[in-house]
Amino acid sequence: MSDRLIELTREGPLALLTIQREDKLNALTAEMVDELFELCRTIDKSDAQVVIITGSGKAFCAGGDIEAWSAREPQDFARRWIRDGHDAFDALTRLRQPVIAVLNGHALGGGLELAVCADYRIVEEQVKFGQPEAGLGIIAGWSGTQRAVRRFGAQTVRRMSVFGELFTAEQAIELRLADQLVPKGEGLEAGRALAQKVLMRAETANELSKMLINAAEGEERERVLEALGGWIASGSEELREGLSAFREKRKPKF
Ligand code: COA
């Protein structure tokens, strides 16, 4: 185990992100949020073809570090804690590779928001889901009332966020908060098996499908449209002629 609180390891084409702050149930500090953002950039630019995110020890993630955010001034809380979290969670959601969350333990508050970013959630039978923030006098600020609503529906989120319901793994499957239920301790194995299935599919077609689905959800419409436009334009004769003309200091002949 390394000193980093979020570790990136590679198993061939699989990139494995492990949150490893076991003594605090993998609660995320500001430094960990920044680390996650940087790791997502590294993964996106790498040749990894599929990603798993999981936690070490008994929790997936018990949320944002309560000590860390409660010590902040209101303005700083909004400017840094909330916005930095959005940057990191957006980066995870918008990775070009499919992301599988293996929920090896509770996913609460920011931990639930982290799980929401994944394209597929595998949940072990002992796991609980919830948004306890209002019980602490705060709101879910890392897209727990936005992306979570888009992906799970308003009523399910309302039950957690406003009424404080904690859902079991079985309920999470019924409510489509999670996609696959497995026995305790078998999440990572199931995640690796699913990753192998992903690897049998065409990488570029999968990447395009993910982008289009994200756009349909309103996740990253502008970026997807321009990425697709850029993809087509960058393979065109027109671009080749435009670049040749620029280098040869002449007018292009389109
Ligand atoms: N931030 C900071 N520390 C946290 C944390 C969080 N979100 N969640 C847990 N921890 C810490 C606990 O303070 C404790 O630290 P300590 O041993 O130094 O006292 C350690 O992690 C273990 O937690 P503990 O409460 O003893 O474990 P438990 O198994 O009895 O309970 C939970 C597990 C998840 C039910 C409970 O820890 C909890 O309610 N955590 C807060 C969840 C939350 O509100 N998240 C949203 C934050 S915005």
Coordinates of C-alpha atoms and ligand atoms in Angstrom, one line a residue:
M1 CA 0.0 0.0 0.0
S2 CA 1.4 3.5 -0.9
D3 CA 1.3 6.7 1.1
R4 CA -1.3 8.2 -1.2
L5 CA -4.8 8.5 0.1
I6 CA -6.2 7.6 -3.4
E7 CA -4.0 5.1 -5.2
L8 CA -4.0 4.5 -8.9
T9 CA -2.8 1.0 -9.9
R10 CA -2.8 -0.6 -13.4
E11 CA -3.8 -4.1 -14.2
G12 CA -3.0 -4.1 -17.9
P13 CA -5.8 -2.0 -19.6
L14 CA -7.7 -1.7 -16.3
A15 CA -7.0 1.4 -14.1
L16 CA -7.9 0.8 -10.5
L17 CA -8.6 3.7 -8.2
T18 CA -8.6 2.8 -4.5
I19 CA -9.5 5.3 -1.7
Q20 CA -7.4 4.3 1.2
R21 CA -8.1 6.3 4.3
E22 CA -9.5 3.4 6.2
D23 CA -9.3 4.9 9.7
K24 CA -11.7 7.7 8.6
L25 CA -13.9 5.4 6.5
N26 CA -12.4 6.9 3.3
A27 CA -13.8 10.4 4.0
L28 CA -12.5 12.8 1.4
T29 CA -10.3 15.7 2.4
A30 CA -9.7 18.7 0.1
E31 CA -6.3 17.2 -0.7
M32 CA -7.9 14.0 -1.8
V33 CA -10.4 15.8 -4.0
D34 CA -7.5 17.5 -5.7
E35 CA -5.7 14.2 -6.0
L36 CA -8.8 12.6 -7.6
F37 CA -9.0 15.4 -10.1
E38 CA -5.3 14.9 -11.1
L39 CA -5.7 11.1 -11.2
C40 CA -8.7 11.4 -13.6
R41 CA -6.6 13.6 -15.9
T42 CA -3.8 11.0 -15.8
I43 CA -6.3 8.2 -16.6
D44 CA -8.0 10.0 -19.4
K45 CA -4.7 10.6 -21.1
S46 CA -3.5 7.1 -20.5
D47 CA -4.1 4.0 -22.6
A48 CA -6.4 2.5 -19.9
Q49 CA -9.6 1.2 -21.4
V50 CA -11.7 0.7 -18.3
V51 CA -11.7 2.1 -14.7
I52 CA -12.8 0.7 -11.3
I53 CA -13.1 2.9 -8.3
T54 CA -13.4 1.3 -4.9
G55 CA -12.6 1.9 -1.2
S56 CA -10.2 0.0 1.1
G57 CA -11.4 -1.4 4.4
K58 CA -15.0 -1.5 5.5
A59 CA -16.3 1.7 3.7
F60 CA -16.6 2.8 0.1
C61 CA -16.6 6.4 1.3
A62 CA -18.3 8.0 4.3
G63 CA -18.5 11.4 2.5
G64 CA -16.6 14.6 2.7
D65 CA -14.4 15.0 5.7
I66 CA -16.7 16.7 8.2
E67 CA -13.7 18.2 10.2
A68 CA -12.3 19.6 7.0
W69 CA -15.4 21.4 5.7
S70 CA -16.7 22.5 9.0
A71 CA -13.5 24.5 9.6
R72 CA -14.0 26.6 6.5
E73 CA -15.4 30.1 6.2
P74 CA -18.7 30.2 4.2
Q75 CA -17.2 31.9 1.1
D76 CA -14.2 29.6 1.1
F77 CA -16.6 26.6 1.5
A78 CA -18.4 27.7 -1.6
R79 CA -15.4 28.7 -3.7
R80 CA -13.1 25.8 -2.9
W81 CA -14.8 22.9 -1.2
I82 CA -17.9 22.8 -3.4
R83 CA -16.3 23.9 -6.7
D84 CA -13.2 21.8 -6.4
G85 CA -15.4 18.8 -5.6
H86 CA -17.4 19.5 -8.7
D87 CA -14.2 19.7 -10.8
A88 CA -13.0 16.4 -9.5
F89 CA -16.4 14.6 -9.8
D90 CA -17.1 16.0 -13.2
A91 CA -13.6 14.8 -14.3
L92 CA -14.5 11.3 -13.0
T93 CA -17.9 11.3 -14.7
R94 CA -16.5 12.5 -18.0
L95 CA -13.6 10.1 -18.2
R96 CA -13.5 8.7 -21.7
Q97 CA -13.3 5.2 -20.3
P98 CA -16.3 3.4 -18.7
V99 CA -16.1 3.7 -14.9
I100 CA -17.3 0.9 -12.6
A101 CA -17.8 1.8 -8.9
V102 CA -17.3 -1.2 -6.6
L103 CA -19.2 -0.3 -3.4
N104 CA -17.4 -2.5 -0.9
G105 CA -19.0 -0.5 2.0
H106 CA -21.2 2.4 2.8
A107 CA -21.7 5.2 0.3
L108 CA -22.8 8.2 2.3
G109 CA -23.0 11.9 1.4
G110 CA -20.0 12.7 -0.8
G111 CA -19.4 8.9 -1.0
L112 CA -22.8 8.5 -2.6
E113 CA -22.1 11.5 -4.9
L114 CA -18.8 9.8 -5.9
A115 CA -20.6 6.5 -6.7
V116 CA -23.1 8.5 -8.8
C117 CA -20.2 9.5 -11.2
A118 CA -19.7 5.9 -12.3
D119 CA -21.3 4.3 -15.3
Y120 CA -22.1 1.1 -13.4
R121 CA -22.4 0.4 -9.7
I122 CA -21.7 -3.0 -8.1
V123 CA -22.9 -3.2 -4.5
E124 CA -22.0 -5.6 -1.8
E125 CA -25.0 -6.8 0.3
Q126 CA -24.0 -5.0 3.5
V127 CA -23.7 -1.6 2.0
K128 CA -26.0 1.4 2.9
F129 CA -26.7 4.4 0.7
G130 CA -27.7 7.8 2.0
Q131 CA -27.4 11.6 2.1
P132 CA -27.1 12.5 5.8
E133 CA -26.0 16.1 5.1
A134 CA -29.2 17.8 6.2
G135 CA -28.8 16.0 9.6
L136 CA -25.6 17.9 10.0
G137 CA -27.0 21.3 8.8
I138 CA -25.5 21.2 5.4
I139 CA -26.5 20.2 1.8
A140 CA -25.1 17.7 -0.6
G141 CA -22.8 19.9 -2.6
W142 CA -20.9 17.7 -5.0
S143 CA -23.9 17.2 -7.3
G144 CA -25.9 15.2 -4.9
T145 CA -29.0 17.2 -5.8
Q146 CA -28.1 17.6 -9.5
R147 CA -26.3 14.7 -11.2
A148 CA -27.9 12.3 -8.6
V149 CA -31.4 13.6 -9.6
R150 CA -30.6 13.2 -13.3
R151 CA -29.3 9.7 -12.8
F152 CA -31.6 8.3 -10.1
G153 CA -34.7 10.5 -10.3
A154 CA -35.9 13.2 -8.0
Q155 CA -38.0 11.1 -5.6
T156 CA -35.3 8.7 -4.7
V157 CA -32.9 11.5 -4.0
R158 CA -35.6 13.4 -2.1
R159 CA -36.1 10.4 0.2
M160 CA -32.4 10.4 1.1
S161 CA -31.7 14.1 1.1
V162 CA -34.9 15.5 2.6
F163 CA -36.3 12.6 4.6
G164 CA -32.9 11.1 5.6
E165 CA -33.7 7.5 4.5
L166 CA -30.8 5.1 4.4
F167 CA -31.3 2.5 1.7
T168 CA -30.0 -1.1 1.9
A169 CA -28.2 -2.7 -1.0
E170 CA -31.4 -4.5 -2.0
Q171 CA -33.4 -1.3 -2.0
A172 CA -30.6 0.4 -3.9
I173 CA -31.0 -2.3 -6.7
E174 CA -34.8 -1.8 -6.7
L175 CA -34.4 2.0 -6.9
R176 CA -31.7 1.7 -9.6
L177 CA -29.1 3.3 -7.4
A178 CA -27.0 0.3 -8.1
D179 CA -26.8 -2.2 -10.9
Q180 CA -25.5 -5.5 -9.5
L181 CA -25.8 -7.0 -6.0
V182 CA -23.0 -9.3 -4.8
P183 CA -22.1 -11.0 -1.5
K184 CA -19.9 -9.2 1.0
G185 CA -16.2 -9.2 -0.1
E186 CA -17.0 -10.2 -3.7
G187 CA -17.4 -6.7 -5.2
L188 CA -13.9 -6.3 -6.6
E189 CA -13.9 -9.7 -8.2
A190 CA -17.3 -8.9 -9.8
G191 CA -15.9 -5.5 -10.9
R192 CA -12.9 -7.2 -12.6
A193 CA -15.2 -9.7 -14.3
L194 CA -17.3 -6.9 -15.7
A195 CA -14.2 -5.0 -16.8
Q196 CA -13.2 -8.0 -18.8
K197 CA -16.5 -7.9 -20.6
V198 CA -16.0 -4.2 -21.4
L199 CA -12.6 -5.0 -22.8
M200 CA -14.2 -7.3 -25.4
R201 CA -16.1 -4.4 -26.9
A202 CA -14.8 -1.9 -29.4
E203 CA -13.0 0.8 -27.5
T204 CA -13.8 3.8 -29.7
A205 CA -17.4 2.8 -30.2
N206 CA -17.8 2.4 -26.4
E207 CA -16.1 5.8 -25.8
L208 CA -18.5 7.5 -28.3
S209 CA -21.5 5.7 -26.8
K210 CA -20.6 7.0 -23.3
M211 CA -20.2 10.5 -24.6
L212 CA -23.5 10.5 -26.3
I213 CA -25.3 9.0 -23.3
N214 CA -23.7 11.6 -21.1
A215 CA -24.9 14.3 -23.5
A216 CA -28.4 12.9 -23.5
E217 CA -28.4 13.2 -19.7
G218 CA -27.3 16.8 -20.0
E219 CA -24.0 15.9 -18.5
E220 CA -21.6 17.5 -20.9
R221 CA -23.5 18.5 -24.0
E222 CA -21.3 21.4 -25.2
R223 CA -18.1 19.4 -24.8
V224 CA -19.5 16.3 -26.5
L225 CA -20.9 18.2 -29.4
E226 CA -17.6 20.0 -30.0
A227 CA -15.5 16.8 -29.4
L228 CA -17.6 15.0 -32.0
G229 CA -17.4 17.9 -34.5
G230 CA -13.6 18.1 -33.9
W231 CA -13.3 14.4 -34.3
I232 CA -14.9 14.6 -37.8
A233 CA -13.2 17.8 -38.9
S234 CA -9.7 16.6 -37.8
G235 CA -9.9 13.7 -40.2
S236 CA -11.0 15.8 -43.2
E237 CA -9.3 16.6 -46.5
E238 CA -10.1 20.2 -45.8
L239 CA -8.0 20.3 -42.7
R240 CA -5.1 18.7 -44.6
E241 CA -5.3 21.3 -47.3
G242 CA -5.7 24.1 -44.8
L243 CA -2.6 23.1 -42.9
S244 CA -0.6 22.6 -46.1
A245 CA -1.6 26.0 -47.3
F246 CA -0.6 27.6 -44.0
R247 CA 2.8 26.0 -44.1
E248 CA 3.3 26.9 -47.8
K249 CA 2.1 30.4 -47.2
R250 CA -0.5 30.2 -49.9
K251 CA -4.3 30.5 -50.0
P252 CA -6.1 27.1 -49.4
K253 CA -7.9 25.4 -52.3
F254 CA -11.0 23.8 -50.7
Ligands
COA1 N1 -15.7 12.8 8.0 C1 -14.7 12.7 8.9 N2 -14.5 11.6 9.6 C2 -15.4 10.6 9.5 C3 -16.5 10.6 8.5 C4 -16.6 11.8 7.8 N3 -17.6 11.9 6.9 N4 -17.2 9.4 8.6 C5 -16.5 8.7 9.6 N5 -15.5 9.4 10.1 C6 -14.5 8.9 11.1 C7 -15.2 8.9 12.5 O1 -15.1 10.2 13.1 C8 -14.2 7.9 13.2 O2 -13.0 8.6 13.5 P1 -12.4 8.4 14.9 O3 -12.1 6.9 15.0 O4 -11.1 9.2 14.9 O5 -13.4 8.8 15.9 C9 -13.9 6.9 12.1 O6 -14.2 7.6 10.8 C10 -14.8 5.7 12.1 O7 -16.1 6.1 12.1 P2 -17.2 5.5 13.2 O8 -18.3 6.5 13.3 O9 -16.5 5.2 14.5 O10 -17.7 4.2 12.5 P3 -19.1 3.5 12.6 O11 -18.9 2.1 11.9 O12 -19.5 3.4 14.0 O13 -20.1 4.4 11.8 C11 -20.9 5.7 9.9 C12 -20.0 4.5 10.4 C13 -20.6 5.9 8.4 C14 -22.4 5.4 10.1 C15 -20.5 7.0 10.7 O14 -19.1 7.1 10.7 C16 -21.1 8.2 10.1 O15 -22.2 8.5 10.3 N6 -20.2 9.0 9.4 C17 -20.6 10.3 8.9 C18 -21.3 10.1 7.5 C19 -21.8 11.5 7.0 O16 -22.5 12.2 7.6 N7 -21.3 11.8 5.8 C20 -21.7 13.0 5.1 C21 -20.6 14.0 5.3 S1 -21.0 15.5 4.4

